[in-house]
Coordinates of C-alpha atoms and ligand atoms in Angstrom, one line a residue:
X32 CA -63.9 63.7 -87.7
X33 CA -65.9 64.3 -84.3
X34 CA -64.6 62.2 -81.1
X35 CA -66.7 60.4 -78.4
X36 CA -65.9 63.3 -76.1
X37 CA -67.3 66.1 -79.0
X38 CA -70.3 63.4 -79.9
X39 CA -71.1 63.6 -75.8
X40 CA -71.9 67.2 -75.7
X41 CA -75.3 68.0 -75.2
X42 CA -78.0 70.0 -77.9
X43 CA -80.1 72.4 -75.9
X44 CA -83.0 70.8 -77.5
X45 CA -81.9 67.6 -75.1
X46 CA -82.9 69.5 -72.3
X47 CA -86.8 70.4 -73.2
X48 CA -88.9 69.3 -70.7
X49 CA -92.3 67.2 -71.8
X50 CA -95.4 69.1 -70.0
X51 CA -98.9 66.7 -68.7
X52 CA -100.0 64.7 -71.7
X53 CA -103.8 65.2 -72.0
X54 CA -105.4 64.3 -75.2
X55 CA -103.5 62.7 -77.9
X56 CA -104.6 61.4 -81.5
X57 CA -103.4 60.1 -84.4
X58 CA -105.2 60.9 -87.7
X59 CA -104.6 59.4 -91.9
X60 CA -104.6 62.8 -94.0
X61 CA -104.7 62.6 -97.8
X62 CA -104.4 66.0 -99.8
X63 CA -104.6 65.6 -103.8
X64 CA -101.3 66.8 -105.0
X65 CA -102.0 69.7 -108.0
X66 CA -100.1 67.4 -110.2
X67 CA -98.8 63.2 -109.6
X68 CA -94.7 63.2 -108.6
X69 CA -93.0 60.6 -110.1
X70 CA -89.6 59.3 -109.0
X71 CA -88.3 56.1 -110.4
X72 CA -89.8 53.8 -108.3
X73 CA -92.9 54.9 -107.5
X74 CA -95.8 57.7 -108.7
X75 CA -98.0 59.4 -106.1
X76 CA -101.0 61.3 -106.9
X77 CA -101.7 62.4 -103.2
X78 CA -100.2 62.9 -100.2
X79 CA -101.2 60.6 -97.4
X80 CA -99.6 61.2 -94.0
X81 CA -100.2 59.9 -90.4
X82 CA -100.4 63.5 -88.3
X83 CA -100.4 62.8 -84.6
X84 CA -101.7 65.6 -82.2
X85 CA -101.1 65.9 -78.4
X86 CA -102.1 68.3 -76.1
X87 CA -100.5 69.4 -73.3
X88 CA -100.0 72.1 -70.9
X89 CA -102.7 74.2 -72.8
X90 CA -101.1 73.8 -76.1
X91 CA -101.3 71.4 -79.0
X92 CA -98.6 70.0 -80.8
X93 CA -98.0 68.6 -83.8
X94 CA -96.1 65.7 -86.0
X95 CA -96.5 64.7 -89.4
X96 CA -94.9 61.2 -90.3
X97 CA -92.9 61.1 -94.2
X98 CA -93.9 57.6 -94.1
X99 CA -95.7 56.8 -97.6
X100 CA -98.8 54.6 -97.6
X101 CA -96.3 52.1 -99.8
X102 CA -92.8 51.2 -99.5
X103 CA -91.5 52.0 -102.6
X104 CA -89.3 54.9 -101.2
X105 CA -88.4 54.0 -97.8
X106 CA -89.2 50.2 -95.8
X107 CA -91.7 52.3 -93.5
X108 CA -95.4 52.8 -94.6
X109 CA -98.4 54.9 -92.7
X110 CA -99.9 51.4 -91.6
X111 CA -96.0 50.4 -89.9
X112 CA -95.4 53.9 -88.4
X113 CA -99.4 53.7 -86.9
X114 CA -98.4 50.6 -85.4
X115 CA -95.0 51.3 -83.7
X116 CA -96.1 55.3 -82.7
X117 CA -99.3 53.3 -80.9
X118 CA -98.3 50.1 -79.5
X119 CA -94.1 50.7 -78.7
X120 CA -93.5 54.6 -78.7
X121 CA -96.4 56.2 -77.6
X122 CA -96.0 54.3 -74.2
X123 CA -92.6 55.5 -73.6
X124 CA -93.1 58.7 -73.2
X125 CA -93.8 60.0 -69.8
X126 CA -94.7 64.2 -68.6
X127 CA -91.6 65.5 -66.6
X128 CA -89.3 63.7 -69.3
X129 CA -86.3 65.7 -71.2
X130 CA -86.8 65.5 -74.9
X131 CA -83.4 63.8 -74.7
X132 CA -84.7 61.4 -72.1
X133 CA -87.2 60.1 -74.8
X134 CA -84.9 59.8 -77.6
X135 CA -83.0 57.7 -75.1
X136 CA -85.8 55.5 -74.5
X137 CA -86.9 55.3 -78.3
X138 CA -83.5 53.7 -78.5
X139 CA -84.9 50.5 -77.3
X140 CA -86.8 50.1 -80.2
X141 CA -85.2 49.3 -83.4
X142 CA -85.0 51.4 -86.8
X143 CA -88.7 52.7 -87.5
X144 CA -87.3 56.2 -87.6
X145 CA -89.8 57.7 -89.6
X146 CA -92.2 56.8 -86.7
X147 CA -89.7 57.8 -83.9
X148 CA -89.5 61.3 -85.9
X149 CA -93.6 61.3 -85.5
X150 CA -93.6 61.9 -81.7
X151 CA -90.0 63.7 -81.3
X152 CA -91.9 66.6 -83.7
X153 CA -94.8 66.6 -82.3
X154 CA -93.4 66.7 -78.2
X155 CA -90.6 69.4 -79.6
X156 CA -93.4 71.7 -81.0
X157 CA -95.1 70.8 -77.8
X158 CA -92.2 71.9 -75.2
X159 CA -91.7 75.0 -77.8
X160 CA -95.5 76.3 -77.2
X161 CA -95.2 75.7 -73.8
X162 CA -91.9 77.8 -73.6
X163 CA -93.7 80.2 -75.9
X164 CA -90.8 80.4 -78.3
X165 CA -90.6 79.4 -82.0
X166 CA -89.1 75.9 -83.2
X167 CA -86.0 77.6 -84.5
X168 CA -85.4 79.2 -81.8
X169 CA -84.9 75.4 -79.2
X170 CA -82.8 74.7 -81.8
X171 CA -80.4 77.3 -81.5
X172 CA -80.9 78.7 -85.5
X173 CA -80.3 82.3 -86.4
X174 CA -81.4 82.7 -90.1
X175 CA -84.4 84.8 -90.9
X176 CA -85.1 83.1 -94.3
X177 CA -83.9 80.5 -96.3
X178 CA -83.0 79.3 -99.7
X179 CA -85.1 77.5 -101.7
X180 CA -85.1 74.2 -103.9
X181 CA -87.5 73.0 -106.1
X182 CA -87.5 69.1 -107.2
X183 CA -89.3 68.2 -110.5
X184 CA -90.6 64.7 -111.1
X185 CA -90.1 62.7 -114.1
X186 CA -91.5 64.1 -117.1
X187 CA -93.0 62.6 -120.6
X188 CA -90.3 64.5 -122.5
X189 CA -86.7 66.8 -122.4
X190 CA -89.0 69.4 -124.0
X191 CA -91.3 69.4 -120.7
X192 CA -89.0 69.2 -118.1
X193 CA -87.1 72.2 -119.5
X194 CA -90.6 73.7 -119.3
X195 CA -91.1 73.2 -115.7
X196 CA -87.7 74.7 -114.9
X197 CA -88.3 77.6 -117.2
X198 CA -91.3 78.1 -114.8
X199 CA -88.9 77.2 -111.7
X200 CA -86.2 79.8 -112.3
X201 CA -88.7 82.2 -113.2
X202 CA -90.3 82.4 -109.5
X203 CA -86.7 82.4 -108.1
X204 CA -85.8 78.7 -107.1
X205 CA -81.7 78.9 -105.9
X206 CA -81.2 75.5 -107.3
X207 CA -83.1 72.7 -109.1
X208 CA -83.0 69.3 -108.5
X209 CA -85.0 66.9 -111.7
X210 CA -85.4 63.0 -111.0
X211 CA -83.6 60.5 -113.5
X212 CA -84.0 56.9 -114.3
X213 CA -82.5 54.5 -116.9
X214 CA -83.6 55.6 -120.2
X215 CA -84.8 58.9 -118.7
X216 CA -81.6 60.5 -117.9
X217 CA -78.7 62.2 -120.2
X218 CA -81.1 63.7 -122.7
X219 CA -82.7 65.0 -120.0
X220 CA -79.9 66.9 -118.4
X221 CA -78.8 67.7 -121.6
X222 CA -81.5 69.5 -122.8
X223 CA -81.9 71.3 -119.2
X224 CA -78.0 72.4 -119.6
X225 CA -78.7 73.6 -123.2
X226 CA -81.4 75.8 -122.1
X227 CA -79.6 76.8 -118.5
X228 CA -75.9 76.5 -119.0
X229 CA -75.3 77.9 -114.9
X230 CA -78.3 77.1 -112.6
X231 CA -77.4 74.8 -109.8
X232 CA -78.2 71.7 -110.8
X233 CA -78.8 68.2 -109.6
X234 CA -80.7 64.6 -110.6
X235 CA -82.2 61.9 -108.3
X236 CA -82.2 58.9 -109.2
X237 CA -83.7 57.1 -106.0
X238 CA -81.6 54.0 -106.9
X239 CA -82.5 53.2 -110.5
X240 CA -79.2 52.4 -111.3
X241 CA -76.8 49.3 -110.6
X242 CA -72.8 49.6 -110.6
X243 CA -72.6 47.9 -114.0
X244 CA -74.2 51.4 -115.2
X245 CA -70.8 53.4 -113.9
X246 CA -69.9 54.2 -117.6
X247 CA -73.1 55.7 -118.5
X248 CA -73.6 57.5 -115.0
X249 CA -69.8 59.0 -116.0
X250 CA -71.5 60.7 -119.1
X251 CA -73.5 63.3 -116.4
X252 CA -70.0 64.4 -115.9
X253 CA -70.0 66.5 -119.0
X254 CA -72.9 69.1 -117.4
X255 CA -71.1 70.3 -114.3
X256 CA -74.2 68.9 -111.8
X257 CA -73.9 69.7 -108.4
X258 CA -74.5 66.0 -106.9
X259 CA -75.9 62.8 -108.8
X260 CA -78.4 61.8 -105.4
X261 CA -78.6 57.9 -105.1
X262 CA -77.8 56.4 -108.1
X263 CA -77.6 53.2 -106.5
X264 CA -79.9 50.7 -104.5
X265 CA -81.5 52.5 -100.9
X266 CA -78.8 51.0 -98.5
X267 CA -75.8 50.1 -100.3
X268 CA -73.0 52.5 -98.8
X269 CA -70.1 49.9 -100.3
X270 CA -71.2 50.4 -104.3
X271 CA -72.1 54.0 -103.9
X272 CA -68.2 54.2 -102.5
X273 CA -67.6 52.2 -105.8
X274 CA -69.3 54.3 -108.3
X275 CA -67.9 57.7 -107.0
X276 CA -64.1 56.5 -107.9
X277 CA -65.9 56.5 -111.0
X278 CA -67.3 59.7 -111.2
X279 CA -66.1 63.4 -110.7
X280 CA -69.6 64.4 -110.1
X281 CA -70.0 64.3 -106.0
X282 CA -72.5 61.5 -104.3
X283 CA -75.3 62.8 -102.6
X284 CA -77.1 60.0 -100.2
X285 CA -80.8 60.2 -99.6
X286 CA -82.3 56.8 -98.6
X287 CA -79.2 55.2 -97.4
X288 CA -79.1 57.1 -94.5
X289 CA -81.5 56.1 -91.5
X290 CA -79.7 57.8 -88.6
X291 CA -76.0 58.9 -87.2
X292 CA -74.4 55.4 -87.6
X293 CA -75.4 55.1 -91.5
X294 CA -74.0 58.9 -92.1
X295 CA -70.5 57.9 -90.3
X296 CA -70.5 54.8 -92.4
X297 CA -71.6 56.6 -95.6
X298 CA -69.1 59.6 -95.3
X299 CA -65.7 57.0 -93.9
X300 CA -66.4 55.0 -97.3
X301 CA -66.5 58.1 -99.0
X302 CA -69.7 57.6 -101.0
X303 CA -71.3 60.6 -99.4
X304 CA -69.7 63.5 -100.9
X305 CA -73.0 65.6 -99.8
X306 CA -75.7 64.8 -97.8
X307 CA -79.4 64.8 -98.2
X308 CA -80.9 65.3 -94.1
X309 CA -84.4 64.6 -93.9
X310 CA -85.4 65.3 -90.3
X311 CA -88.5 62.7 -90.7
X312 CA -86.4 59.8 -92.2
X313 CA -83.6 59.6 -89.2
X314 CA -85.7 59.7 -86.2
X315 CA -86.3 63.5 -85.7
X316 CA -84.5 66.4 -84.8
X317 CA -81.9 65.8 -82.0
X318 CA -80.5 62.9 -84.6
X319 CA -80.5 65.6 -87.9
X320 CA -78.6 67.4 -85.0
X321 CA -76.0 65.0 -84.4
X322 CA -75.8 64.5 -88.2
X323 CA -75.7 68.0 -88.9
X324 CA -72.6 68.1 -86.7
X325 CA -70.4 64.9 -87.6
X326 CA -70.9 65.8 -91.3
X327 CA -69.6 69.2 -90.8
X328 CA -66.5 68.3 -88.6
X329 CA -66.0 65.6 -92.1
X330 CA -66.5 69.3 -94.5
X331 CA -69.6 67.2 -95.9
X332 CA -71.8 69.9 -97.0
X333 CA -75.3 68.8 -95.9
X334 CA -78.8 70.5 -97.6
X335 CA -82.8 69.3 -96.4
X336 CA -85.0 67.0 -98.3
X337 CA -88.5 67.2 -98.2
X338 CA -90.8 64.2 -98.4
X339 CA -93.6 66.5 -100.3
X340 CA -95.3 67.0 -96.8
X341 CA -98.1 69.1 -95.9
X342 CA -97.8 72.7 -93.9
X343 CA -96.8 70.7 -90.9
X344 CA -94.0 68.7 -91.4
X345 CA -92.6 71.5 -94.2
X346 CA -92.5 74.2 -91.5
X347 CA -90.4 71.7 -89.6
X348 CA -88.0 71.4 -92.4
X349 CA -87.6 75.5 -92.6
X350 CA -87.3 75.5 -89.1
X351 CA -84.2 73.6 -88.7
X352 CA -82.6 75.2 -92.4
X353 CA -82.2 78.1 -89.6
X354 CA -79.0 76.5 -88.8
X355 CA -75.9 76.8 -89.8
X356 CA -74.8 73.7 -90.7
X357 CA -76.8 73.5 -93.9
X358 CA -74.4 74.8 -96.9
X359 CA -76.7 74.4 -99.8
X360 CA -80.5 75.0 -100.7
X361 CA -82.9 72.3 -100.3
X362 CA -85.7 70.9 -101.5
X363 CA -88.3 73.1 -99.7
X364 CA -90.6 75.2 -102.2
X365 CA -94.0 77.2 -101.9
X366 CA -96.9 75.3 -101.2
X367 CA -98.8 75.9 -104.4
X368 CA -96.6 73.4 -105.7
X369 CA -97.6 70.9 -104.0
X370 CA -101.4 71.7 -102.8
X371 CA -104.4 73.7 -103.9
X372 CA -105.0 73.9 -100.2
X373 CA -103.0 72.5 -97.2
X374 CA -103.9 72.0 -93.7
X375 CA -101.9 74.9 -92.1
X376 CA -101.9 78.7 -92.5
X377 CA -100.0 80.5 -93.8
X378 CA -98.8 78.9 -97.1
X379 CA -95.0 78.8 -97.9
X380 CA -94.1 81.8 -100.4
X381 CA -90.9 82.6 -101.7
X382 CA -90.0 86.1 -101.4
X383 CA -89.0 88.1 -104.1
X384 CA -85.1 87.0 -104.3
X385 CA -86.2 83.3 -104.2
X386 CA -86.0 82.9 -99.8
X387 CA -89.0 81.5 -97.8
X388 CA -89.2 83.7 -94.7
X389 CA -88.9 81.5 -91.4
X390 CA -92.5 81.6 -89.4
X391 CA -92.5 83.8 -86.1
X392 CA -94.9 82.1 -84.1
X393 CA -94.1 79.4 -81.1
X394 CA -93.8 76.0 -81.7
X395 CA -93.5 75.2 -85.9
X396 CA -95.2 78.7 -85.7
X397 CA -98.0 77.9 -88.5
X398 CA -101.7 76.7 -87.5
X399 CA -103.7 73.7 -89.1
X400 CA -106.7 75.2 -90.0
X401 CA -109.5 72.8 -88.3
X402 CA -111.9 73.2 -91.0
X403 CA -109.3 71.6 -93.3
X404 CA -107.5 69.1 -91.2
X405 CA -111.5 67.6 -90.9
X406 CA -112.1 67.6 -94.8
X407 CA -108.6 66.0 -95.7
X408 CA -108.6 63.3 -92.4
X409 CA -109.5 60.2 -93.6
X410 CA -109.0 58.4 -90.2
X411 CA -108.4 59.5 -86.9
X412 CA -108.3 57.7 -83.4
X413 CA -108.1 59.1 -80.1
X414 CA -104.9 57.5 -78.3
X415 CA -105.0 59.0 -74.9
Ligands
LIG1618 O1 -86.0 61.4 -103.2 O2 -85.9 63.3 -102.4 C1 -86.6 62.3 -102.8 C2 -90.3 63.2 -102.5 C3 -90.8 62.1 -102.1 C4 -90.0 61.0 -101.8 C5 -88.6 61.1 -102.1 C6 -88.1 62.3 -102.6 C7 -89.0 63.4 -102.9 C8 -88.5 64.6 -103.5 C9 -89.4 65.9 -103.3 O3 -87.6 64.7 -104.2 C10 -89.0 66.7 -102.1 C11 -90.0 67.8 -101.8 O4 -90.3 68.6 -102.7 O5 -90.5 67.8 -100.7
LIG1619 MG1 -83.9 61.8 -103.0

């Protein structure tokens, strides 16, 4: 376990200094998906994301919110994250500021982390451009490329998800991760395992199940998956402890865990064998950093989610898979498999041995490509 005094240490990152604010504004972006993602609870047939752009010191940076229009994944939605960016977080932040100054002061207001993560992006790729070095690069990461994951939505039949992964292993994904639900689960796997008895392997079941269901979760055991990733309801840490006496297959934690406290709480009760670290659903990067670090002093291997976003916030996922501290593949894949076209150049490829190549430039080190950013905006205001 980390103690106060290890917890106290500084990130680098901390130390970034926010240039003059000019012009910022916040736009609603909504790409058409090239095919709808199902997860148990919800079905989305388009991405639409707040993306809040500032300028500053002659550069422009960028945040993209993993905030859903709904709440059927997480409690936030675009419309609460628009109003807590504008009217609580927004007028915190002040030029001459430490990146770690702000996260200080966004400590004032309560949970909203998706929101929080909105601005920390976009003044970290800021400070970045202004220092002229890439993302990866303020937050201390070496790798040059990085694993990837692929993670398949629900699917009419065995027979078609088997498909998809046919197609998935084919183009080189390291591991792949297929969403369950109640009625939609052990055939599932099964068929997966019959066709791929040794691919990494994984289900999400984005809290579909209830404790009561222990015996038939316990029949997953049988196909030697690497996590089952939240069986059970979006906050519970006590059941999820529960259900993994249960189980031999590890607990992975997705929407349980808002920020550091949640990942301490998770991990003590020991229903957090793994850990699923999305950077825009705990409040940005310096918190993934603190996470990163008190799950590897507990040997929690921790791996990236992706909230299917666009160019931008995807390039901020790769960026911080530089480091270290993440032990397994996540759920970053090319772009074609989520977009026709997305707002940012250049798309994510995978190489030929299945690894997307971190991007070079300053800041997230990908451009939105203005042309597109004004054909998928459906909104936009100017905030400063
Ligand atoms: O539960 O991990 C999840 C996408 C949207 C909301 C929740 C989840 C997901 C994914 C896809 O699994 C991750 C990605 O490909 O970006
Ligand atoms: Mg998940």
């Amino acid at each position: 376990m980390t103690g106060p005094a290890e917890e106290a240490a500084g990130f680098p990152l901390e130390a970034g200094r926010i240039p003059a604010i000019g012009r910022v504004d916040l736009l609603l972006v909504r790409l058409p998906f090239v095919q709808p993602f199902s997860i148990s609870s919800a079905t989305w047939t388009c991405k639409e994301a707040l993306v809040l752009r500032v300028e500053g010191d002659g550069v422009v940076g960028w945040g993209e919110c993993v905030a859903d229009p709904d709440p059927f994944y997480a409690a936030e939605t675009t419309t609460s994250a628009r109003h807590i960016v504008t009217e609580f977080l927004l007028p915190l932040v002040e030029a001459g500021m430490t990146l770690g100054e702000v996260d200080t002061r966004f400590q004032h207001v309560r949970g909203n982390r998706m929101a929080k993560a909105t601005v920390e992006n976009a003044l970290v790729d800021l400070v970045a451009k202004a220092r002229g070095v890439p993302l990866h690069e303020l937050l201390g990461g070496t790798r040059r490329r990085i694993p990837s994951g692929i993670s398949l939505g629900l699917q009419e039949t065995p027979a078609a998800l088997v498909k998809e992964i046919e197609a998935a292993v084919a183009k080189g994904y390291h591991r792949v991760k297929v969403k369950v639900k109640r009625g939609k689960d052990v055939d599932y796997v099964a068929a997966v395992r019959d066709r791929f008895p040794d691919i990494p392997l994984m289900a999400d079941a984005n809290g579909d199940y209830r404790l009561q269901d222990a015996a038939h979760l316990a029949r997953l055991d049988a196909f030697g998956l690497t996590m089952i990733e939240q069986p059970l309801s979006y906050s519970d840490f006590y059941e999820h402890a529960a259900l993994q006496k249960l189980l031999a297959t590890p607990l992975c934690l997705d929407e349980s865990i808002h920020d550091l406290a949640d990942a301490k709480a998770a991990i003590a009760l020991g229903g957090c064998r793994i850990l699923n670290l999305k950077q825009g659903r705990v409040g940005g990067l310096l918190e993934s950093l603190r996470i990163l670090r008190h799950a590897a002093s507990c040997g929690v291997p921790v791996w990236s989610g992706g909230m299917d976003e666009t160019g931008i916030g995807r390039a901020v996922n790769i960026h911080l898979q530089t480091l270290d501290g993440f032990t397994l593949p996540g759920d970053t894949s090319e772009t074609s498999r989520y977009f026709h076209e997305d707002l940012v150049e250049p798309p994510v490829v995978l190489d030929g041995e299945g690894f997307i190549e971190v991007p070079r430039g300053t800041g997230i080190g990908v451009e939105v490509v203005p042309d597109r950013l004004q054909k998928y905006t459906l909104r936009s205001e100017r905030l400063r």
